[in-house]
């Protein structure tokens, strides 16, 4: 049933510009990942169901996410790439501290990026159906990345489909990824310059 569902996505894939060769190279290799569904369902308890529910206080969140290790890590990255961040700030208008803060928060400056196969995770979440519209689109966007030259083996990240140093979803990558070092590629999975430019 899983493979039949994925094969049924061919018309949408074709409409996005994904070739039959890419589609046929990827889809048969994918298997359903029950761990991804388990992780997705466990997150339901964290999402407020009442729109009138008050927003949780910011201070405890900040205390968990902004600590001495993260601050020191940011200082080390700033010492290494300060001029590059200043150039990005001038070009994009986004303060260097904001770019650095996002980089530090999302992946601890590239140290924690996830180890789930993105195409397998996204196809599983699409098939599961709880958020089918979102994950079908992200699955097809990931395939389009491969079609456009992204290495299949680089598409590794969180169970929910975020990847690379900035933890972009594939559709965000297609819209926002930038070449930060002038080599003609937007490699946010192991190129700091590209990741920083893309965050900005």
PDB file of N, CA and C in Angstrom, residues 62 66-76 109:
ATOM      1  N   UNK A  62      13.829  30.321  27.129  1.00  0.00           N
ATOM      2  CA  UNK A  62      15.141  30.966  26.952  1.00  0.00           C
ATOM      3  C   UNK A  62      16.196  30.286  27.819  1.00  0.00           C
ATOM      4  N   UNK A  66      19.291  29.089  25.698  1.00  0.00           N
ATOM      5  CA  UNK A  66      20.394  30.063  25.665  1.00  0.00           C
ATOM      6  C   UNK A  66      21.212  29.864  26.935  1.00  0.00           C
ATOM      7  N   UNK A  67      22.287  29.117  26.773  1.00  0.00           N
ATOM      8  CA  UNK A  67      23.139  28.829  27.921  1.00  0.00           C
ATOM      9  C   UNK A  67      24.584  29.204  27.594  1.00  0.00           C
ATOM     10  N   UNK A  68      25.460  29.016  28.562  1.00  0.00           N
ATOM     11  CA  UNK A  68      26.862  29.414  28.383  1.00  0.00           C
ATOM     12  C   UNK A  68      27.515  28.675  27.216  1.00  0.00           C
ATOM     13  N   UNK A  69      27.211  27.392  27.061  1.00  0.00           N
ATOM     14  CA  UNK A  69      27.829  26.623  25.978  1.00  0.00           C
ATOM     15  C   UNK A  69      27.412  27.182  24.616  1.00  0.00           C
ATOM     16  N   UNK A  70      26.138  27.522  24.481  1.00  0.00           N
ATOM     17  CA  UNK A  70      25.657  28.048  23.197  1.00  0.00           C
ATOM     18  C   UNK A  70      26.255  29.431  22.945  1.00  0.00           C
ATOM     19  N   UNK A  71      26.346  30.239  23.968  1.00  0.00           N
ATOM     20  CA  UNK A  71      26.933  31.579  23.824  1.00  0.00           C
ATOM     21  C   UNK A  71      28.411  31.472  23.450  1.00  0.00           C
ATOM     22  N   UNK A  72      29.144  30.612  24.141  1.00  0.00           N
ATOM     23  CA  UNK A  72      30.569  30.432  23.822  1.00  0.00           C
ATOM     24  C   UNK A  72      30.763  29.868  22.420  1.00  0.00           C
ATOM     25  N   UNK A  73      29.878  28.957  22.015  1.00  0.00           N
ATOM     26  CA  UNK A  73      29.938  28.440  20.649  1.00  0.00           C
ATOM     27  C   UNK A  73      29.724  29.535  19.630  1.00  0.00           C
ATOM     28  N   UNK A  74      28.789  30.425  19.903  1.00  0.00           N
ATOM     29  CA  UNK A  74      28.539  31.559  19.008  1.00  0.00           C
ATOM     30  C   UNK A  74      29.730  32.494  18.926  1.00  0.00           C
ATOM     31  N   UNK A  75      30.372  32.728  20.042  1.00  0.00           N
ATOM     32  CA  UNK A  75      31.569  33.581  20.033  1.00  0.00           C
ATOM     33  C   UNK A  75      32.677  32.967  19.182  1.00  0.00           C
ATOM     34  N   UNK A  76      32.832  31.641  19.278  1.00  0.00           N
ATOM     35  CA  UNK A  76      33.866  30.963  18.494  1.00  0.00           C
ATOM     36  C   UNK A  76      33.560  31.053  16.999  1.00  0.00           C
ATOM     37  N   UNK A 109      25.320  25.267  15.797  1.00  0.00           N
ATOM     38  CA  UNK A 109      26.391  25.666  14.879  1.00  0.00           C
ATOM     39  C   UNK A 109      26.848  24.508  13.989  1.00  0.00           C
TER      40      UNK A 109
END
